[in-house]
mmCIF file of C-alpha atoms in Angstrom:
data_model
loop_
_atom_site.group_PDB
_atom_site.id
_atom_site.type_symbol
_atom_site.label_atom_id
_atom_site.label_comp_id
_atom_site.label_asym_id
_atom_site.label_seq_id
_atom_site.Cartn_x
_atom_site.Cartn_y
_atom_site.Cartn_z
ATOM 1 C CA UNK A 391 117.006 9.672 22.253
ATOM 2 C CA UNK A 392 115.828 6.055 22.321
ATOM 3 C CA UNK A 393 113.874 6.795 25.134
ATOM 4 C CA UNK A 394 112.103 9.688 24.363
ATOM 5 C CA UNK A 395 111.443 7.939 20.752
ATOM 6 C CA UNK A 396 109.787 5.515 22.991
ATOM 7 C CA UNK A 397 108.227 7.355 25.098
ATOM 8 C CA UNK A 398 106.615 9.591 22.098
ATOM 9 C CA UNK A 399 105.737 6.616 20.655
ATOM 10 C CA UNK A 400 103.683 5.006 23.443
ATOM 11 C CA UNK A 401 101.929 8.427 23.601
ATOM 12 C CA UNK A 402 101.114 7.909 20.001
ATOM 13 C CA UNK A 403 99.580 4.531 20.563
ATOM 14 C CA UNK A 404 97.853 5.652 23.590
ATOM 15 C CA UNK A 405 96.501 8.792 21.516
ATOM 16 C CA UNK A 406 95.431 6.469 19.105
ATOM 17 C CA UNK A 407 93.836 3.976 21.888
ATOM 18 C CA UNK A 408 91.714 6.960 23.150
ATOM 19 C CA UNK A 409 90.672 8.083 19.792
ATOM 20 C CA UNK A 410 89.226 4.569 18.777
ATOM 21 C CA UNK A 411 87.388 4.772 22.320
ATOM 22 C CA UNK A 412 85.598 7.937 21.806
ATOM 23 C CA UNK A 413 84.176 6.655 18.543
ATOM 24 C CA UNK A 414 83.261 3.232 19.506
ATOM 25 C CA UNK A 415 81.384 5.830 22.292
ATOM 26 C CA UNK A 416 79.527 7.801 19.704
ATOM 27 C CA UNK A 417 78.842 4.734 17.362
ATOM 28 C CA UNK A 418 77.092 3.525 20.435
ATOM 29 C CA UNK A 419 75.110 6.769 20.911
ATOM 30 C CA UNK A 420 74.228 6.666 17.089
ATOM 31 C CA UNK A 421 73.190 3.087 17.453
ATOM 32 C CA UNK A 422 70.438 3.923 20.646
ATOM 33 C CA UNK A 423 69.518 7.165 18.524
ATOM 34 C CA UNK A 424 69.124 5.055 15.559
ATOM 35 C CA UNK A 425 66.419 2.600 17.626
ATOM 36 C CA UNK A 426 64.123 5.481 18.898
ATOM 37 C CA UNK A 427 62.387 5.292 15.160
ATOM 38 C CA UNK A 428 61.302 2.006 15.131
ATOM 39 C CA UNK A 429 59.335 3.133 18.047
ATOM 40 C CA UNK A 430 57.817 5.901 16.969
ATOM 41 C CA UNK A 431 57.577 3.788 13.786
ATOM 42 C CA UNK A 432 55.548 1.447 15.576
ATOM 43 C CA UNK A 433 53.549 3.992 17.363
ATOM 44 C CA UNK A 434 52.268 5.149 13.911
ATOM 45 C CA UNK A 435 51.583 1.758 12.255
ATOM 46 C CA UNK A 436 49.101 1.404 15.736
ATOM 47 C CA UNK A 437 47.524 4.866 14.742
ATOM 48 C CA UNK A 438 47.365 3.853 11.472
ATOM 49 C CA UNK A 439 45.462 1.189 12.082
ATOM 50 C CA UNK A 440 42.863 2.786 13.879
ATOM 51 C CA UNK A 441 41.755 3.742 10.487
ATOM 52 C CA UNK A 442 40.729 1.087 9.237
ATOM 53 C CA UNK A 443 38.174 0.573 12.567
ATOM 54 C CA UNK A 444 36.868 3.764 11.809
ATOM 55 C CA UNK A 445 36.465 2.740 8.304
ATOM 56 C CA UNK A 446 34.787 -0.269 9.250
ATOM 57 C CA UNK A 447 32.353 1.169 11.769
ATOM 58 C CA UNK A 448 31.332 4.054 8.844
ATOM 59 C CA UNK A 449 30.865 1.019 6.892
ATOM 60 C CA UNK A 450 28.712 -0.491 9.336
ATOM 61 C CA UNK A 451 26.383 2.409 9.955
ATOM 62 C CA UNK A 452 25.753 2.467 6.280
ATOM 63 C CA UNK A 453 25.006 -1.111 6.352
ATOM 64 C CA UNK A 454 22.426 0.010 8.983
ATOM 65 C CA UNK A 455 20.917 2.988 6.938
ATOM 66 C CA UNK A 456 20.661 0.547 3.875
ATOM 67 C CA UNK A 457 18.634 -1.963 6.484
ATOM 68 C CA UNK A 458 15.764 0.648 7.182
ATOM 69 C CA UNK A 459 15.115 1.058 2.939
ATOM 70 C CA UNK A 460 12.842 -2.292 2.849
ATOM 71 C CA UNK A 461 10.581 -0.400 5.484
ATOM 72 C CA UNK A 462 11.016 2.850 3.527
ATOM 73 C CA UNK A 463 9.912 0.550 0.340
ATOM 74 C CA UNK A 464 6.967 -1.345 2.506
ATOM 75 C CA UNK A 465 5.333 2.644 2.825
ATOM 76 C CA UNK A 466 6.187 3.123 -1.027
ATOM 77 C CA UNK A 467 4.208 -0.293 -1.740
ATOM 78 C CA UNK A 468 1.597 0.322 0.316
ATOM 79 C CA UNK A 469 1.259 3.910 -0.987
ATOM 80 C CA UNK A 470 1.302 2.273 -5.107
ATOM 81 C CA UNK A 471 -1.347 -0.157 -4.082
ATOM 82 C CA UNK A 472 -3.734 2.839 -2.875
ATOM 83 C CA UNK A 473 -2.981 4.580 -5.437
ATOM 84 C CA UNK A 474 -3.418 1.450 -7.885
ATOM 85 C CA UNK A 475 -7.032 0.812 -6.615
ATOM 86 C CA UNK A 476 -8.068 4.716 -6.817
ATOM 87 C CA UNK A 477 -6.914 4.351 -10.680
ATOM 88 C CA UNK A 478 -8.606 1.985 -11.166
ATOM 89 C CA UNK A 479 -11.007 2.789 -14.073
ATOM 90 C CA UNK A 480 -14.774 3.245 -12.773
ATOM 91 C CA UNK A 481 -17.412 0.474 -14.569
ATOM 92 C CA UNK A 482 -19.578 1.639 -17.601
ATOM 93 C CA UNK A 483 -22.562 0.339 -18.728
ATOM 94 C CA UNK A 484 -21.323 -1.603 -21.071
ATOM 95 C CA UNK A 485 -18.791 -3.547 -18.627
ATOM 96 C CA UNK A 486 -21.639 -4.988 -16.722
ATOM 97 C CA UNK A 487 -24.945 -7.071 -16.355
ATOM 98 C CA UNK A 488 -27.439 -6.276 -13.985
ATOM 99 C CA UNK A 489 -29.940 -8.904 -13.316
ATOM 100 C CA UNK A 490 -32.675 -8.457 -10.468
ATOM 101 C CA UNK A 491 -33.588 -11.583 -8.113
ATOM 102 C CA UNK A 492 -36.135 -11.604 -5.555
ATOM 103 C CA UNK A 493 -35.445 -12.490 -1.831
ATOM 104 C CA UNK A 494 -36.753 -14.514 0.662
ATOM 105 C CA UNK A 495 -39.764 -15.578 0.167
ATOM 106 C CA UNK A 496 -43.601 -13.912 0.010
ATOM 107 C CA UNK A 497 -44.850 -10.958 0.089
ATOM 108 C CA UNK A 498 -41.063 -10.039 -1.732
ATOM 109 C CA UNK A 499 -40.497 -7.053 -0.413
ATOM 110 C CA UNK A 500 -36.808 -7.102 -1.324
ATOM 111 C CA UNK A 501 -35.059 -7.636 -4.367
ATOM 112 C CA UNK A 502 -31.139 -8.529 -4.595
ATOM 113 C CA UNK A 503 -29.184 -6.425 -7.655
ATOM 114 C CA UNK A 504 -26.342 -8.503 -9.073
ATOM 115 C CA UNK A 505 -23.726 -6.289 -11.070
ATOM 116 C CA UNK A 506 -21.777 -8.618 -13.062
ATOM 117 C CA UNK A 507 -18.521 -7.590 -14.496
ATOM 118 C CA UNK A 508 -18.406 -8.948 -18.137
ATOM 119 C CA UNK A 509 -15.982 -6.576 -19.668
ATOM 120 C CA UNK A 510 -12.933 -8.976 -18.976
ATOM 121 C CA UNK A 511 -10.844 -6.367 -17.258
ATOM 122 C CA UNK A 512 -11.168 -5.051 -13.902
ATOM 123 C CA UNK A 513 -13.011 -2.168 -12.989
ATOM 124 C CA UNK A 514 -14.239 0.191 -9.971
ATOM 125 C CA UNK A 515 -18.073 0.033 -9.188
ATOM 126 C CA UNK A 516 -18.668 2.947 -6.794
ATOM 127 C CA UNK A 517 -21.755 4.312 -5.360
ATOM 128 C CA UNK A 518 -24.678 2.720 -5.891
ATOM 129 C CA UNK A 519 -27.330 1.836 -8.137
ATOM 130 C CA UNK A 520 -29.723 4.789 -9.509
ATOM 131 C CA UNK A 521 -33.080 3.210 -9.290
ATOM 132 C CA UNK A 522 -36.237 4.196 -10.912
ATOM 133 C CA UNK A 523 -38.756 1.916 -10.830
ATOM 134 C CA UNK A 524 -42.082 3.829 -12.460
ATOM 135 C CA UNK A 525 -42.170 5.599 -15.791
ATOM 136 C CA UNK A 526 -44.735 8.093 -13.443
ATOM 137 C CA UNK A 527 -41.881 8.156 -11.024
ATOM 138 C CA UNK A 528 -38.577 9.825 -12.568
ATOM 139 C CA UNK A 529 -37.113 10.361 -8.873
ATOM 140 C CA UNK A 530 -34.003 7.858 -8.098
ATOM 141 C CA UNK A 531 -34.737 5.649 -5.257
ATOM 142 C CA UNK A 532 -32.943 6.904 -2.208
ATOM 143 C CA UNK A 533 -30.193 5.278 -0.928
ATOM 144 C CA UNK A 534 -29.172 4.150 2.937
ATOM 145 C CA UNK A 535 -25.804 5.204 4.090
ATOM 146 C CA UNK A 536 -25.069 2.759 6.061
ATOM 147 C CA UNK A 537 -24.902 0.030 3.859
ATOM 148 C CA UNK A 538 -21.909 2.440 1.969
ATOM 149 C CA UNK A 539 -19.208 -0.046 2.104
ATOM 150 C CA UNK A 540 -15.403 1.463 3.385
ATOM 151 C CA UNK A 541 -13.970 1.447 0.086
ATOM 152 C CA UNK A 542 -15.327 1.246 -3.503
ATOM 153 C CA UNK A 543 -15.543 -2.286 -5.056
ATOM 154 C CA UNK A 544 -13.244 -3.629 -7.450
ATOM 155 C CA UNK A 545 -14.286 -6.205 -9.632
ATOM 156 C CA UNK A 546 -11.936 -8.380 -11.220
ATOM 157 C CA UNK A 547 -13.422 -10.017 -14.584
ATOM 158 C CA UNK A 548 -16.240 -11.638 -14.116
ATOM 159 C CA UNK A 549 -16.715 -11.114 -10.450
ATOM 160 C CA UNK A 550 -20.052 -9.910 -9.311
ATOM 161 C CA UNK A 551 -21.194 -6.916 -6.677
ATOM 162 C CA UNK A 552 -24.508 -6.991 -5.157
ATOM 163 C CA UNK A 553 -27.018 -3.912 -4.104
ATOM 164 C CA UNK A 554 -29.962 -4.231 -1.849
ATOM 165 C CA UNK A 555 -33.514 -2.992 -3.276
ATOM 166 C CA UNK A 556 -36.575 -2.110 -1.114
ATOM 167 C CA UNK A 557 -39.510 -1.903 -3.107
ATOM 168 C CA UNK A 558 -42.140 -1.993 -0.777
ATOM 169 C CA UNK A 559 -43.659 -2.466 2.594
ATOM 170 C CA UNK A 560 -45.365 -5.661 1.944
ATOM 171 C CA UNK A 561 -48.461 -3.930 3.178
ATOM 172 C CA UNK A 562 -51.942 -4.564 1.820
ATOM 173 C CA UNK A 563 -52.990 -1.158 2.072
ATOM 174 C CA UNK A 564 -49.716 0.363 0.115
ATOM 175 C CA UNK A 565 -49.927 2.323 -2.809
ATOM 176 C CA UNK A 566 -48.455 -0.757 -4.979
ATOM 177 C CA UNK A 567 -48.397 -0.472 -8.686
ATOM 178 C CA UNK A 568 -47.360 -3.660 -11.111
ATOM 179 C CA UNK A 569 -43.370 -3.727 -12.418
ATOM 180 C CA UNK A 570 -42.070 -5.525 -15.234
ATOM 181 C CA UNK A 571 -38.961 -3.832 -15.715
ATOM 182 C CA UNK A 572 -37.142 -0.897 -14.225
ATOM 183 C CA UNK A 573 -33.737 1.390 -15.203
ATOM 184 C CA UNK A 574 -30.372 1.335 -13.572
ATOM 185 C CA UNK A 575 -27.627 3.546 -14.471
ATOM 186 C CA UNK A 576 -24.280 3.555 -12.538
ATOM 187 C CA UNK A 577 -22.005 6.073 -10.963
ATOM 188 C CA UNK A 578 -20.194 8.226 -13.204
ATOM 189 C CA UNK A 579 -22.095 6.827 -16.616
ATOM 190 C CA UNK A 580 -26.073 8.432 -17.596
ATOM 191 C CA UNK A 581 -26.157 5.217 -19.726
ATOM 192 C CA UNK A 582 -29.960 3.480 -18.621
ATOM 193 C CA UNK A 583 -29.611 0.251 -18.121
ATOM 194 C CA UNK A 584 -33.088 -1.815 -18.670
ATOM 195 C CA UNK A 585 -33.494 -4.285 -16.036
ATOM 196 C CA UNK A 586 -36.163 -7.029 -16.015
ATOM 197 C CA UNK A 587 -37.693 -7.315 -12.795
ATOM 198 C CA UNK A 588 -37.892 -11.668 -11.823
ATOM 199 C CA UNK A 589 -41.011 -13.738 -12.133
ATOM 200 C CA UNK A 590 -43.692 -13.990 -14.730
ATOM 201 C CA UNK A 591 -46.052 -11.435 -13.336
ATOM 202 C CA UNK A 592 -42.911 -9.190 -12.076
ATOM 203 C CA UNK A 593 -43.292 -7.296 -8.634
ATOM 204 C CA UNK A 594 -45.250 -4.872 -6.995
ATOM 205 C CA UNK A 595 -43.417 -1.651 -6.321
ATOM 206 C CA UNK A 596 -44.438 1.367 -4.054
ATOM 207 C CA UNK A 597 -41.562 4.471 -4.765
ATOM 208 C CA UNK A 598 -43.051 6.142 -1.654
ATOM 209 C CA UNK A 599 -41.521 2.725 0.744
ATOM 210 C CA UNK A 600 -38.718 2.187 -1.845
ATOM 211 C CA UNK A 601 -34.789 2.246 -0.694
ATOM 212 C CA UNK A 602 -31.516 0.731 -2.337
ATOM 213 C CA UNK A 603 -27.916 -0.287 -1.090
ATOM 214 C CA UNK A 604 -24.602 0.588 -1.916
ATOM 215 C CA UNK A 605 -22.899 -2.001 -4.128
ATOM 216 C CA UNK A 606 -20.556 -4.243 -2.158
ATOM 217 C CA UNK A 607 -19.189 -7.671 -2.947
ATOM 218 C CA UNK A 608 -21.236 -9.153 -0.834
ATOM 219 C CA UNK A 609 -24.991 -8.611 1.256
ATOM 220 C CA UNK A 610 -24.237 -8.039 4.015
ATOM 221 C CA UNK A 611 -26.381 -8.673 7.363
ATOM 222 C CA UNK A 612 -27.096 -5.055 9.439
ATOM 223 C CA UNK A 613 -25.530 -2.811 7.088
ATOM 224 C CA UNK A 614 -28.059 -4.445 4.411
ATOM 225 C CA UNK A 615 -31.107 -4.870 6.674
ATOM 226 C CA UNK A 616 -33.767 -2.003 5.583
#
């Protein structure tokens, strides 16, 4: 009896033995199961920080769209400025003087036109000046194209714009009659203008050889010579 008490007992312990085994077997399978998510934990924090590149490089391309808008506002200025010199509001009578000066010297053929803007704001003097010279003459002097300067002049207060006038040949045998005074009026405004036409005697005029220049801020040597 003792010995099969023994015996059963030893069978116990070994029974026992082999139980613990086959857990401590599992625990160590749960354990290396266990460590596969840190892994694929890993594996996700790297994905997960691809994000943020992608962020970054959106980020960076809209940096680079925001980098082409002072070009985009260079065409906006420029366009305002045009559009600030077009409105511009055209000279009156009243926002000028026009005083006549001969040029060069004998027989003064030519006389220089000085528009002078007095209205202390700025204005647009386009065109040119409509000349009559003669009360017997009621035709505007015509005016040479190529003296048309490429844009109209603005005058800032008090700046002046010139115009060339032809009023005759020079010629001994023209059809000259005496001038003391003659009318302007400007582009845009029927307003006469009275001008006094320089030295005591004033000129000698022929309408048939007249001619007259564009305004422009300044004579100009070619575009002026006629």
């Amino acid at each position: 009896m003792t010995a099969v008490f023994t015996r059963s007992t030893m069978l116990a312990v070994a029974g026992t033995a082999l139980a613990l085994s086959l857990t401590a077997c599992q625990g160590g399978e749960d354990d290396n199961a266990a460590a596969t998510p840190p892994t694929s934990a890993t594996a996700t924090a790297t994905g997960g920080a691809s994000a943020p590149a992608a962020t970054a490089d959106s980020a960076g391309s809209t940096g680079s769209g925001k980098a082409s808008g002072p070009a985009d506002s260079g065409t906006s200025d420029d366009s305002n400025g045009r559009q600030a010199s077009t409105s511009t509001p055209a000279c009156a009578a009243a926002d000028v003087t026009v005083t006549a000066a001969k040029q060069d010297g004998p027989p003064y053929t030519h006389l220089v036109l000085t528009a002078k803007n007095t209205s202390g704001h700025s204005c647009r003097l386009a065109g040119f000046p409509h000349v009559q010279l003669l009360e017997s003459h009621k035709q505007d002097v015509p005016a040479v194209a190529k003296s048309k300067p490429a844009a109209p002049v603005v005058l800032s207060a008090g700046a002046p714009a010139y115009a060339l006038l032809k009023v005759s040949d020079g010629g001994t045998d023209e059809d000259n009659e005496p001038v003391s005074a003659f009318s302007v009026t400007l582009e845009g405004d029927s307003t006469v203008i009275a001008v006094t036409a320089p030295g005591s005697d004033g000129i000698a005029a022929d309408p048939a050889q007249a001619l007259v220049g564009y305004w422009t801020p300044e004579l100009r040597n070619g575009a002026d010579d006629f």
